[in-house]
Coordinates of C-alpha atoms in Angstrom, one line a residue:
M1 CA -15.2 7.6 8.6
E2 CA -11.8 9.1 9.2
H3 CA -11.2 12.5 10.8
R4 CA -8.0 14.5 10.8
I5 CA -7.6 16.9 13.8
D6 CA -4.9 19.4 14.6
G7 CA -3.3 18.3 17.9
H8 CA -3.6 21.7 19.3
Q9 CA -7.3 21.7 19.0
L10 CA -8.8 18.6 20.5
D11 CA -12.4 19.9 20.9
G12 CA -14.8 17.3 19.7
V13 CA -12.3 14.4 19.6
P14 CA -13.8 12.5 22.6
E15 CA -17.3 12.7 21.0
L16 CA -16.0 11.5 17.6
L17 CA -14.3 8.5 19.2
A18 CA -17.3 7.7 21.4
S19 CA -19.5 7.6 18.2
G20 CA -17.2 5.0 16.7
E21 CA -15.3 7.2 14.3
H22 CA -11.6 6.9 13.5
V23 CA -9.6 10.0 14.5
I24 CA -6.1 11.0 13.5
V25 CA -4.6 13.7 15.8
Q26 CA -1.7 15.4 14.0
F27 CA 1.2 17.5 15.2
A28 CA 3.3 19.3 12.7
E29 CA 5.3 20.8 15.5
P30 CA 6.1 19.8 19.2
P31 CA 2.9 19.4 21.3
A32 CA 2.0 22.6 23.3
T33 CA 1.5 21.1 26.7
K34 CA 1.8 18.0 28.8
T35 CA -1.9 18.4 29.5
T36 CA -2.7 17.7 25.8
L37 CA -0.6 14.6 25.9
A38 CA -2.2 13.4 29.1
E39 CA -5.6 13.8 27.5
L40 CA -4.5 11.8 24.4
N41 CA -3.1 9.1 26.6
R42 CA -6.4 8.8 28.4
L43 CA -8.3 8.6 25.1
A44 CA -5.8 6.0 23.8
K45 CA -6.4 3.8 26.8
K46 CA -10.2 3.9 26.2
Y47 CA -10.4 3.7 22.4
G48 CA -7.3 1.9 21.3
V49 CA -6.4 1.9 17.6
A50 CA -9.4 4.1 16.8
L51 CA -7.2 7.0 17.9
Q52 CA -4.1 7.5 15.7
L53 CA -1.4 10.0 16.8
R54 CA 0.7 11.4 14.0
F55 CA 3.8 13.5 14.2
F56 CA 5.1 14.9 10.9
G57 CA 7.0 18.0 9.6
H58 CA 8.7 19.6 12.6
Y59 CA 10.6 21.7 10.1
G60 CA 13.6 23.5 11.6
S61 CA 13.6 21.1 14.6
R62 CA 14.4 17.5 15.4
F63 CA 11.6 15.2 16.6
D64 CA 12.3 13.8 20.0
F65 CA 10.8 10.4 20.6
E66 CA 11.1 11.0 24.3
T67 CA 7.8 12.9 23.9
L68 CA 6.1 9.6 23.6
L69 CA 7.1 8.6 27.1
Q70 CA 4.0 10.6 28.1
L71 CA 1.8 8.3 26.0
P72 CA 2.3 4.8 27.4
N73 CA -1.3 3.8 26.3
M74 CA -0.8 4.7 22.7
E75 CA -1.6 1.8 20.3
N76 CA -1.6 3.6 17.0
L77 CA 1.4 5.7 16.2
V78 CA 2.7 7.5 13.1
A79 CA 6.0 9.4 13.0
D80 CA 6.6 10.1 9.3
C81 CA 7.8 12.9 6.9
L82 CA 10.3 13.8 9.6
D83 CA 13.8 15.0 8.5
E84 CA 15.5 14.0 11.7
A85 CA 14.7 12.4 15.0
V86 CA 16.5 11.6 18.2
H87 CA 16.0 9.3 21.2
F88 CA 14.4 6.4 19.3
E89 CA 15.1 4.2 22.3
A90 CA 12.1 5.8 24.0
L91 CA 10.0 3.5 21.8
R92 CA 11.2 0.6 24.0
E93 CA 8.9 1.8 26.7
L94 CA 5.7 1.9 24.7
R95 CA 4.4 -1.6 25.3
S96 CA 0.8 -1.0 24.1
L97 CA 1.8 -0.4 20.4
R98 CA -0.3 -2.3 17.8
R99 CA 0.1 -0.2 14.7
V100 CA 3.2 1.8 13.9
A101 CA 4.6 3.8 11.0
I102 CA 8.1 5.2 11.0
G103 CA 9.3 7.5 8.2
V104 CA 12.4 9.4 9.4
H105 CA 15.1 10.6 6.9
N106 CA 17.9 10.8 9.4
G107 CA 18.6 9.1 12.7
T108 CA 16.8 5.8 12.4
P109 CA 18.9 3.2 14.3
D110 CA 19.9 0.1 12.4
D111 CA 18.6 -2.1 15.3
L112 CA 15.2 -0.4 15.6
L113 CA 13.3 -3.6 14.9
T114 CA 14.9 -5.4 17.8
Y115 CA 12.9 -3.3 20.2
P116 CA 10.6 -5.6 22.2
S117 CA 7.8 -3.0 22.1
L118 CA 7.6 -3.3 18.4
S119 CA 7.7 -7.0 18.0
G120 CA 4.0 -7.4 18.8
V121 CA 2.6 -4.9 16.3
E122 CA -0.1 -6.0 13.8
R123 CA 0.6 -3.2 11.2
L124 CA 4.0 -1.7 10.4
V125 CA 5.2 0.9 7.9
L126 CA 9.0 1.5 7.5
G127 CA 10.3 4.1 5.1
G128 CA 12.0 7.5 4.7
G129 CA 15.6 6.6 5.5
H130 CA 18.4 7.9 3.3
C131 CA 20.6 4.9 4.0
N132 CA 19.7 1.2 3.4
T133 CA 21.2 0.1 6.7
L134 CA 18.1 -0.8 8.8
E135 CA 18.2 -4.5 9.6
L136 CA 15.0 -6.2 8.6
S137 CA 15.8 -9.7 9.7
P138 CA 14.2 -9.2 13.2
L139 CA 10.8 -9.0 11.5
A140 CA 10.9 -12.8 11.1
E141 CA 9.9 -13.0 14.8
Y142 CA 7.0 -10.6 14.5
G143 CA 4.3 -13.2 15.0
A144 CA 1.4 -10.8 15.2
L145 CA 2.3 -8.9 12.1
R146 CA -0.5 -8.9 9.4
S147 CA 0.3 -5.8 7.3
L148 CA 3.7 -4.6 6.3
H149 CA 5.0 -1.7 4.1
I150 CA 8.7 -1.3 3.4
A151 CA 10.1 1.6 1.4
G152 CA 13.7 1.5 0.4
Y153 CA 15.1 -1.0 2.9
T154 CA 16.3 -4.4 1.8
K155 CA 19.0 -5.6 4.3
G156 CA 17.7 -8.9 5.6
I157 CA 14.5 -8.8 3.6
D158 CA 14.7 -12.5 2.7
Q159 CA 13.9 -13.2 6.3
L160 CA 10.3 -12.0 5.6
A161 CA 9.7 -15.5 4.2
K162 CA 9.1 -16.6 7.8
L163 CA 6.1 -14.3 8.1
T164 CA 3.7 -17.1 7.2
D165 CA 0.7 -15.2 8.8
L166 CA 1.3 -12.0 6.9
H167 CA -1.8 -10.9 5.0
S168 CA -0.7 -7.7 3.2
L169 CA 2.7 -6.7 1.9
S170 CA 3.7 -3.4 0.2
L171 CA 7.2 -2.9 -1.2
S172 CA 8.3 0.5 -2.5
S173 CA 11.6 1.7 -4.0
I174 CA 13.1 -1.8 -4.0
G175 CA 16.1 -2.0 -6.5
N176 CA 16.2 -4.5 -9.3
R177 CA 19.0 -6.5 -7.7
Q178 CA 16.7 -7.7 -5.0
N179 CA 15.0 -10.9 -5.9
L180 CA 11.4 -11.2 -4.7
D181 CA 11.2 -14.9 -4.5
F182 CA 10.8 -14.8 -0.7
V183 CA 7.2 -13.6 -1.4
D184 CA 6.3 -17.2 -2.6
K185 CA 6.8 -18.5 0.9
L186 CA 4.2 -16.2 2.4
S187 CA 1.3 -18.7 2.6
S188 CA -1.2 -16.3 4.1
L189 CA -0.5 -13.4 1.8
R190 CA -3.5 -12.0 0.1
S191 CA -2.5 -8.5 -1.0
L192 CA 0.8 -7.5 -2.8
R193 CA 1.7 -4.0 -3.9
L194 CA 4.9 -3.0 -5.7
T195 CA 5.6 0.7 -6.3
L196 CA 8.6 2.6 -7.6
G197 CA 12.1 1.1 -7.6
G198 CA 13.0 -0.7 -10.8
R199 CA 13.0 -4.2 -12.5
E200 CA 12.2 -5.7 -15.8
H201 CA 9.8 -8.3 -14.5
I202 CA 8.5 -10.1 -11.4
D203 CA 8.5 -13.6 -12.9
E204 CA 9.8 -15.0 -9.6
V205 CA 6.6 -14.1 -7.8
I206 CA 4.3 -17.2 -8.2
N207 CA 2.4 -17.2 -4.9
P208 CA -1.0 -18.8 -5.5
A209 CA -2.4 -17.3 -2.3
V210 CA -2.2 -13.7 -3.6
E211 CA -5.6 -12.3 -4.5
E212 CA -4.8 -8.7 -5.1
L213 CA -1.8 -7.3 -7.0
A214 CA -1.0 -3.7 -7.7
V215 CA 2.0 -2.6 -9.8
V216 CA 2.6 1.1 -9.8
R217 CA 5.4 3.1 -11.5
V218 CA 8.0 0.4 -11.3
R219 CA 10.8 1.7 -13.6
G220 CA 11.8 -0.5 -16.5
L221 CA 9.0 -3.1 -16.1
S222 CA 8.4 -4.5 -19.5
R223 CA 6.8 -7.9 -18.8
L224 CA 4.0 -9.0 -16.5
K225 CA 2.6 -12.5 -16.4
P226 CA -0.7 -12.5 -14.3
E227 CA -1.3 -16.2 -14.9
Q228 CA 1.6 -17.0 -12.5
L229 CA -0.7 -15.8 -9.7
T230 CA -3.4 -18.4 -10.1
G231 CA -5.5 -17.1 -7.2
L232 CA -5.5 -13.5 -8.4
K233 CA -8.9 -11.7 -8.1
K234 CA -7.9 -8.1 -8.5
L235 CA -5.1 -6.7 -10.7
S236 CA -4.2 -3.0 -10.9
I237 CA -1.4 -1.7 -13.3
D238 CA -0.6 2.0 -13.1
D239 CA 2.0 4.2 -14.8
Q240 CA 4.0 1.3 -16.5
L241 CA 5.4 2.9 -19.6
Q242 CA 7.2 0.0 -21.1
I243 CA 4.6 -2.8 -21.1
R244 CA 3.5 -3.3 -24.7
S245 CA 1.3 -6.4 -24.3
L246 CA -0.6 -8.2 -21.7
S247 CA -2.2 -11.7 -22.1
F248 CA -4.3 -13.9 -20.0
S249 CA -5.1 -17.7 -20.0
N250 CA -7.6 -19.8 -18.2
R251 CA -5.1 -19.9 -15.3
S252 CA -6.5 -16.4 -14.5
R253 CA -10.1 -17.6 -14.3
A254 CA -10.4 -16.3 -10.7
L255 CA -9.8 -12.6 -11.8
Q256 CA -12.7 -10.4 -10.9
A257 CA -11.4 -6.9 -11.4
L258 CA -8.8 -5.5 -13.9
R259 CA -7.6 -1.9 -13.9
I260 CA -5.0 -0.5 -16.4
V261 CA -4.1 3.2 -16.1
N262 CA -1.6 5.3 -17.9
C263 CA 0.3 2.4 -19.7
K264 CA 0.8 4.4 -22.9
A265 CA 2.8 1.7 -24.8
L266 CA 0.3 -1.0 -24.1
E267 CA -1.4 -1.9 -27.4
S268 CA -2.2 -5.6 -27.1
L269 CA -4.6 -7.1 -24.5
E270 CA -5.2 -10.7 -25.3
G271 CA -7.2 -13.5 -23.7
L272 CA -10.0 -11.5 -22.0
T273 CA -12.5 -14.3 -22.8
H274 CA -10.5 -16.6 -20.5
L275 CA -11.5 -14.3 -17.5
V276 CA -14.8 -16.1 -16.8
A277 CA -15.1 -14.4 -13.4
L278 CA -14.3 -10.8 -14.5
E279 CA -16.9 -8.3 -13.5
R280 CA -15.0 -5.0 -13.6
L281 CA -12.7 -3.7 -16.2
S282 CA -11.0 -0.2 -16.5
I283 CA -8.7 0.8 -19.3
F284 CA -7.3 4.4 -19.3
G285 CA -4.4 6.0 -21.2
T286 CA -3.2 3.1 -23.3
S287 CA -2.7 2.4 -27.0
I288 CA -5.3 -0.3 -27.1
D289 CA -7.7 -0.1 -30.1
F290 CA -11.3 -0.3 -28.7
D291 CA -12.8 -1.9 -31.8
A292 CA -10.1 -4.6 -32.0
L293 CA -10.6 -5.3 -28.3
M294 CA -14.3 -5.8 -28.7
S295 CA -14.0 -7.9 -31.8
R296 CA -12.0 -10.5 -29.8
G297 CA -14.7 -10.8 -27.3
I298 CA -15.2 -9.8 -23.7
P299 CA -16.1 -11.8 -20.6
K300 CA -19.8 -12.7 -20.2
R301 CA -19.9 -11.7 -16.5
L302 CA -18.6 -8.2 -17.1
K303 CA -20.8 -5.6 -15.4
S304 CA -18.6 -2.5 -15.3
F305 CA -16.5 -1.5 -18.3
A306 CA -14.6 1.9 -18.4
F307 CA -12.5 2.7 -21.5
Y308 CA -10.8 6.0 -22.2
S309 CA -8.7 6.4 -25.4
K310 CA -6.4 9.2 -26.3
S311 CA -9.2 11.1 -28.1
R312 CA -12.1 12.8 -26.5
R313 CA -14.1 12.6 -29.7
L314 CA -13.6 8.8 -29.8
D315 CA -14.5 8.5 -26.1
V316 CA -17.9 10.0 -26.7
A317 CA -18.7 7.3 -29.2
I318 CA -17.2 4.6 -27.0
H319 CA -19.1 5.6 -23.9
K320 CA -22.3 5.7 -25.9
R321 CA -21.7 2.2 -27.2
L322 CA -20.8 0.9 -23.7
R323 CA -24.0 2.4 -22.2
A324 CA -26.0 0.8 -25.0
L325 CA -24.6 -2.5 -24.0
G326 CA -25.6 -1.9 -20.4
F327 CA -22.2 -1.3 -18.9
E328 CA -21.3 1.2 -16.2
D329 CA -18.2 3.1 -17.2
T330 CA -16.7 4.3 -13.9
L331 CA -13.0 3.9 -13.4
L332 CA -12.1 1.4 -10.6
D333 CA -10.3 2.6 -7.5

């Protein structure tokens, strides 16, 4: 379980950590005392990544990374939703870092990823910058990196192809001029998430290692070919307003969960019977005709089936029918 605690009130934090809980200590303004930071540093040394320190907000002031010099044991650091920050170089001294998230609108140095203290992290989140000048190519040498999220930055992104041990990749606000074919070289990649930005399709992504794909609010996306990801087990499509049809073949026989939400133009869903492993299906906010869908047949292994049309009156009858067939009708997460 995760607990969020105000950094100025640490009562109970040691007990939560001792009981095995994950604790996020948050500061929306500069820490009150050095004593507080000393206590957090002590807890970080004892509990590692179970303690996350988050700095955000700081409205009306600049966040000073030199604050972190008092936290040499910190392993799990988040500095996000910050308008401006200074003295990034202080991060060079934090040699215990394992999980880092940086989201600063102004001040992020272009060479941030050359800092040796960051090169050994296992999880990294980069976003928030107003300018696409952060050089991503140093990430090619991040041998311990397993999870990566990038929002808006593309300079040197092709070098991510060298991250052959990367397990999870999330790309947000990536423009349509950026080809995503580097994803195909990530042989250990299991989870891929694409949000915001814009492109007509992702046909160049054919990595058979990917097991989970989420496509959320990608502007202009009108075509999606799930069968190109032959190892796909979970597919989630959200807020895609230009996709009119989606079809599956027996190349998608590994798919176990399919979630389609708020794709209003989608009216054709073909080939569901090819999904021999499908156990969970959620369809919400589309133009798909329920009766037509059922008439074409549904996978035999399906256990959970949620369907919500544009009419509450129709939904009452649909849900009654699904329950009669023995289906659960809860939307997938």
